[in-house]
mmCIF file of C-alpha atoms in Angstrom:
data_model
loop_
_atom_site.group_PDB
_atom_site.id
_atom_site.type_symbol
_atom_site.label_atom_id
_atom_site.label_comp_id
_atom_site.label_asym_id
_atom_site.label_seq_id
_atom_site.Cartn_x
_atom_site.Cartn_y
_atom_site.Cartn_z
ATOM 1 C CA MET A 1 0.291 -0.303 -0.101
ATOM 2 C CA ALA A 2 1.279 3.441 -0.851
ATOM 3 C CA THR A 3 1.172 6.172 1.261
ATOM 4 C CA GLU A 4 -0.745 8.718 0.468
ATOM 5 C CA CYS A 5 0.560 12.632 0.549
ATOM 6 C CA ARG A 6 -1.400 15.963 0.681
ATOM 7 C CA GLY A 7 -0.425 18.748 -1.397
ATOM 8 C CA THR A 8 0.757 21.684 0.707
ATOM 9 C CA THR A 9 -1.133 25.362 0.345
ATOM 10 C CA LYS A 10 1.530 27.698 0.031
ATOM 11 C CA ARG A 11 0.052 31.348 1.494
ATOM 12 C CA LYS A 12 1.551 34.641 0.534
ATOM 13 C CA ILE A 13 2.685 36.382 3.095
ATOM 14 C CA SER A 14 2.066 40.413 2.874
ATOM 15 C CA LYS A 15 5.061 43.218 2.582
ATOM 16 C CA TYR A 16 3.072 44.608 5.728
ATOM 17 C CA LYS A 17 2.941 42.608 7.829
ATOM 18 C CA ILE A 18 6.403 41.130 6.994
ATOM 19 C CA VAL A 19 7.874 45.357 8.374
ATOM 20 C CA LYS A 20 5.033 45.093 10.682
ATOM 21 C CA ALA A 21 6.719 41.919 12.565
ATOM 22 C CA GLN A 22 10.040 42.838 12.485
ATOM 23 C CA ALA A 23 8.900 46.231 14.057
ATOM 24 C CA TYR A 24 7.836 44.475 16.921
ATOM 25 C CA ALA A 25 11.285 42.335 16.960
ATOM 26 C CA VAL A 26 12.946 45.128 17.037
ATOM 27 C CA LEU A 27 11.109 46.606 19.745
ATOM 28 C CA ILE A 28 11.528 43.693 21.960
ATOM 29 C CA LEU A 29 15.041 43.932 21.644
ATOM 30 C CA LEU A 30 15.728 47.175 22.333
ATOM 31 C CA VAL A 31 13.298 47.114 25.530
ATOM 32 C CA LEU A 32 15.490 44.112 26.435
ATOM 33 C CA PHE A 33 18.762 45.632 25.891
ATOM 34 C CA GLY A 34 17.699 48.930 28.037
ATOM 35 C CA GLY A 35 17.178 46.675 30.616
ATOM 36 C CA LEU A 36 19.743 45.141 30.959
ATOM 37 C CA ILE A 37 22.268 48.572 30.104
ATOM 38 C CA GLY A 38 19.799 49.888 33.085
ATOM 39 C CA GLY A 39 20.070 47.475 35.512
ATOM 40 C CA PHE A 40 24.714 47.599 34.919
ATOM 41 C CA ILE A 41 24.457 50.620 35.371
ATOM 42 C CA GLY A 42 21.996 50.807 38.294
ATOM 43 C CA ARG A 43 24.787 48.502 40.007
ATOM 44 C CA LYS A 44 27.824 51.113 39.408
ATOM 45 C CA THR A 45 25.380 54.217 40.463
ATOM 46 C CA ALA A 46 23.400 52.374 43.143
ATOM 47 C CA PRO A 47 24.767 53.938 46.170
ATOM 48 C CA THR A 48 26.652 52.033 48.890
ATOM 49 C CA LYS A 49 24.903 50.558 51.748
ATOM 50 C CA VAL A 50 27.020 51.131 54.980
ATOM 51 C CA GLU A 51 26.580 49.893 58.026
ATOM 52 C CA THR A 52 26.378 51.411 61.267
ATOM 53 C CA VAL A 53 28.980 49.449 64.262
ATOM 54 C CA THR A 54 29.231 50.785 67.058
ATOM 55 C CA VAL A 55 31.388 50.080 69.273
ATOM 56 C CA THR A 56 32.167 49.788 72.934
ATOM 57 C CA GLU A 57 34.958 51.218 74.634
ATOM 58 C CA PRO A 58 36.420 48.670 77.000
ATOM 59 C CA GLN A 59 36.616 49.515 80.656
ATOM 60 C CA ILE A 60 39.765 50.166 80.619
ATOM 61 C CA LEU A 61 42.410 50.788 84.752
ATOM 62 C CA THR A 62 41.793 54.480 85.820
ATOM 63 C CA VAL A 63 44.562 57.127 85.078
ATOM 64 C CA TYR A 64 45.207 59.808 86.998
ATOM 65 C CA GLU A 65 46.517 62.955 86.821
ATOM 66 C CA ALA A 66 49.488 62.019 88.521
ATOM 67 C CA ASP A 67 51.255 65.251 89.246
ATOM 68 C CA LYS A 68 48.559 67.261 89.012
ATOM 69 C CA LEU A 69 46.633 66.874 93.328
ATOM 70 C CA PRO A 70 43.887 69.032 93.567
ATOM 71 C CA GLU A 71 44.972 73.338 95.430
ATOM 72 C CA ALA A 72 43.203 71.534 99.232
ATOM 73 C CA GLU A 73 44.877 68.435 99.059
ATOM 74 C CA ILE A 74 48.578 68.116 100.593
ATOM 75 C CA ILE A 75 50.457 64.703 100.881
ATOM 76 C CA THR A 76 54.052 64.094 102.523
ATOM 77 C CA TYR A 77 56.248 61.659 100.171
ATOM 78 C CA TYR A 78 57.844 59.208 102.266
ATOM 79 C CA ASP A 79 61.344 58.780 101.620
ATOM 80 C CA VAL A 80 60.920 55.620 99.893
ATOM 81 C CA PRO A 81 62.652 55.310 96.566
ATOM 82 C CA LEU A 82 58.778 55.403 94.373
ATOM 83 C CA SER A 83 59.122 58.814 92.811
ATOM 84 C CA HIS A 84 56.678 61.587 93.443
ATOM 85 C CA SER A 85 54.343 60.639 90.904
ATOM 86 C CA LEU A 86 53.661 57.447 91.669
ATOM 87 C CA GLN A 87 53.263 57.792 95.008
ATOM 88 C CA ASN A 88 50.728 60.725 94.011
ATOM 89 C CA TYR A 89 48.991 57.847 91.998
ATOM 90 C CA ILE A 90 48.963 55.997 95.001
ATOM 91 C CA TYR A 91 47.076 58.609 97.377
ATOM 92 C CA GLU A 92 44.628 59.224 95.093
ATOM 93 C CA VAL A 93 43.470 55.328 94.280
ATOM 94 C CA CYS A 94 43.884 55.135 98.236
ATOM 95 C CA THR A 95 42.057 57.847 98.650
ATOM 96 C CA ASP A 96 39.412 56.322 96.197
ATOM 97 C CA GLU A 97 39.353 53.470 98.538
ATOM 98 C CA LYS A 98 39.356 54.674 102.099
ATOM 99 C CA VAL A 99 43.097 52.576 102.286
ATOM 100 C CA PRO A 100 45.626 54.215 104.738
ATOM 101 C CA MET A 101 48.350 55.261 102.061
ATOM 102 C CA SER A 102 50.949 54.277 105.024
ATOM 103 C CA LEU A 103 49.599 50.851 104.571
ATOM 104 C CA VAL A 104 50.307 50.285 100.780
ATOM 105 C CA ILE A 105 53.591 51.715 101.745
ATOM 106 C CA ALA A 106 54.441 49.061 104.658
ATOM 107 C CA MET A 107 52.968 46.354 101.712
ATOM 108 C CA ILE A 108 55.117 47.248 99.117
ATOM 109 C CA ASP A 109 58.099 47.807 101.261
ATOM 110 C CA TYR A 110 57.668 44.643 103.126
ATOM 111 C CA GLU A 111 56.284 42.637 100.354
ATOM 112 C CA SER A 112 58.341 43.731 97.318
ATOM 113 C CA ASN A 113 61.503 46.252 98.928
ATOM 114 C CA PHE A 114 60.353 48.478 96.298
ATOM 115 C CA ASN A 115 60.981 47.017 93.206
ATOM 116 C CA PRO A 116 58.078 46.751 90.677
ATOM 117 C CA GLU A 117 59.646 44.232 88.147
ATOM 118 C CA ILE A 118 59.872 41.409 90.694
ATOM 119 C CA VAL A 119 58.670 38.315 90.326
ATOM 120 C CA SER A 120 59.065 35.413 93.204
ATOM 121 C CA ASP A 121 59.592 31.791 93.205
ATOM 122 C CA THR A 122 55.452 31.422 93.752
ATOM 123 C CA ASP A 123 54.443 33.320 90.339
ATOM 124 C CA ASP A 124 54.083 36.882 92.757
ATOM 125 C CA TYR A 125 55.038 39.680 90.778
ATOM 126 C CA GLY A 126 55.692 43.527 91.835
ATOM 127 C CA LEU A 127 55.162 46.697 94.030
ATOM 128 C CA MET A 128 52.058 44.358 95.747
ATOM 129 C CA GLN A 129 53.508 41.062 94.717
ATOM 130 C CA ILE A 130 49.895 39.896 92.871
ATOM 131 C CA ASN A 131 49.757 36.602 92.360
ATOM 132 C CA SER A 132 48.970 34.891 88.949
ATOM 133 C CA VAL A 133 46.132 33.224 90.257
ATOM 134 C CA ASN A 134 44.606 36.662 89.758
ATOM 135 C CA ASN A 135 45.651 37.343 87.097
ATOM 136 C CA GLU A 136 41.702 36.649 84.784
ATOM 137 C CA MET A 137 39.896 38.628 87.375
ATOM 138 C CA LEU A 138 42.360 41.389 87.993
ATOM 139 C CA SER A 139 41.961 42.057 83.910
ATOM 140 C CA SER A 140 37.676 40.740 83.647
ATOM 141 C CA SER A 141 36.863 43.544 86.350
ATOM 142 C CA TYR A 142 39.468 46.188 85.129
ATOM 143 C CA HIS A 143 41.401 45.313 82.147
ATOM 144 C CA SER A 144 45.144 45.483 83.845
ATOM 145 C CA ALA A 145 47.090 42.870 82.835
ATOM 146 C CA ASP A 146 50.376 44.026 83.247
ATOM 147 C CA MET A 147 51.395 43.617 86.872
ATOM 148 C CA LEU A 148 55.001 44.032 86.424
ATOM 149 C CA ASP A 149 53.963 47.660 85.668
ATOM 150 C CA ALA A 150 54.084 49.655 88.567
ATOM 151 C CA TYR A 151 50.597 52.372 88.137
ATOM 152 C CA GLN A 152 48.498 48.709 87.361
ATOM 153 C CA ASN A 153 49.945 46.562 90.189
ATOM 154 C CA VAL A 154 49.260 48.984 92.756
ATOM 155 C CA PHE A 155 46.183 49.673 91.459
ATOM 156 C CA CYS A 156 44.979 45.776 91.466
ATOM 157 C CA GLY A 157 46.741 45.558 95.343
ATOM 158 C CA VAL A 158 45.114 48.680 96.707
ATOM 159 C CA LYS A 159 41.844 47.113 95.696
ATOM 160 C CA ILE A 160 41.867 44.016 96.366
ATOM 161 C CA ILE A 161 43.429 44.919 99.742
ATOM 162 C CA ALA A 162 40.216 47.318 100.223
ATOM 163 C CA GLY A 163 37.970 44.630 99.747
ATOM 164 C CA TYR A 164 39.255 42.508 102.157
ATOM 165 C CA ILE A 165 39.805 45.710 104.982
ATOM 166 C CA ASN A 166 35.433 46.574 104.159
ATOM 167 C CA GLN A 167 35.270 42.141 104.197
ATOM 168 C CA TYR A 168 36.109 41.984 107.852
ATOM 169 C CA GLU A 169 37.014 45.397 109.055
ATOM 170 C CA ASP A 170 40.144 44.496 110.757
ATOM 171 C CA TYR A 171 43.746 45.068 109.701
ATOM 172 C CA ASN A 172 45.250 41.623 110.561
ATOM 173 C CA LYS A 173 42.533 39.982 108.644
ATOM 174 C CA ALA A 174 42.641 41.666 105.722
ATOM 175 C CA LEU A 175 46.211 41.177 105.975
ATOM 176 C CA MET A 176 45.983 37.827 106.387
ATOM 177 C CA ALA A 177 43.786 37.345 103.745
ATOM 178 C CA TYR A 178 45.858 39.246 101.475
ATOM 179 C CA ASN A 179 48.436 36.940 102.027
ATOM 180 C CA MET A 180 47.531 33.103 102.378
ATOM 181 C CA GLY A 181 44.398 33.677 100.549
ATOM 182 C CA SER A 182 40.400 33.782 102.117
ATOM 183 C CA TYR A 183 40.027 30.261 102.676
ATOM 184 C CA GLY A 184 43.671 29.863 104.327
ATOM 185 C CA ALA A 185 42.955 32.912 106.178
ATOM 186 C CA GLN A 186 39.616 31.649 107.371
ATOM 187 C CA LYS A 187 41.648 27.646 108.140
ATOM 188 C CA ALA A 188 43.950 29.897 110.441
ATOM 189 C CA TRP A 189 40.909 31.421 112.302
ATOM 190 C CA GLU A 190 39.535 29.299 112.927
ATOM 191 C CA ASN A 191 42.272 27.631 114.381
ATOM 192 C CA GLY A 192 42.541 30.816 116.920
ATOM 193 C CA ILE A 193 45.393 32.314 114.634
ATOM 194 C CA THR A 194 44.444 35.533 113.867
ATOM 195 C CA SER A 195 47.569 37.619 112.926
ATOM 196 C CA THR A 196 50.460 35.489 111.935
ATOM 197 C CA THR A 197 54.513 37.258 111.205
ATOM 198 C CA TYR A 198 52.984 39.052 107.731
ATOM 199 C CA SER A 199 50.761 40.841 109.267
ATOM 200 C CA GLU A 200 52.195 42.151 112.320
ATOM 201 C CA GLN A 201 55.571 43.444 110.624
ATOM 202 C CA ILE A 202 53.415 44.979 107.575
ATOM 203 C CA LEU A 203 50.951 47.106 110.622
ATOM 204 C CA LYS A 204 54.578 47.446 112.696
ATOM 205 C CA LEU A 205 56.034 49.033 109.191
ATOM 206 C CA MET A 206 52.607 51.298 108.396
ATOM 207 C CA GLY A 207 52.947 52.685 112.333
ATOM 208 C CA SER A 208 56.511 53.918 111.229
ATOM 209 C CA TYR A 209 55.634 55.276 108.341
ATOM 210 C CA GLU A 210 52.926 57.397 109.405
ATOM 211 C CA GLN A 211 55.111 58.165 112.504
ATOM 212 C CA GLU A 212 58.045 59.279 109.859
ATOM 213 C CA VAL A 213 54.076 61.287 108.107
ATOM 214 C CA GLU A 214 54.218 63.117 111.491
ATOM 215 C CA ASN A 215 57.641 63.840 111.825
ATOM 216 C CA ASN A 216 57.704 65.337 108.777
ATOM 217 C CA VAL A 217 54.378 68.074 109.314
ATOM 218 C CA ALA A 218 55.742 69.312 112.606
ATOM 219 C CA SER A 219 59.071 70.220 111.112
ATOM 220 C CA ALA A 220 57.255 71.877 108.198
ATOM 221 C CA ASP A 221 55.556 73.559 110.262
ATOM 222 C CA ASN A 222 58.809 74.434 112.967
ATOM 223 C CA GLU A 223 60.029 76.141 109.169
#
């Protein structure tokens, strides 16, 4: 059986329709091309989005005007190997924390013999021999990390002894806690020990420094 093939009828398309179709095609191309150009230009010229980031300043060690005390304040410098600038600083911190400066000078004398760079075999650092066990707390609380820096060391040392004085309201107990830690001091008190050679020697030095101040004031009054 042969397959029958149907004849194809050809239709003639007018020139008008061809031109019209071409015009539509050109218009579509222009629209598409214009969109691409616009998008490219938009990306080039669109303003950059700026995100505002708030930067929080870390809490830092309090810095005092070491050489500028209020006119009403009078400080008698101790005859010790500490600069007047550092003694001014110690005076300011002690005043803020309500700790006798004579006590802190006595502690520095006993602990380090005024050597800011001394490190003990038990990892105690600087003027007030602050143990490395305190580093994390001090860094977190005061952002003080260099215990061989005299100013940071005395700032942290005064903060620590002030806390113990406020807690125990007794210089012997506060000094024992500073030296032995709260746990060690508590154990000593439970065994009836309320003072140690450490606390007694520092309080003795404190008395001698207070006497030195009194003598200096008396000498100044007599001039």
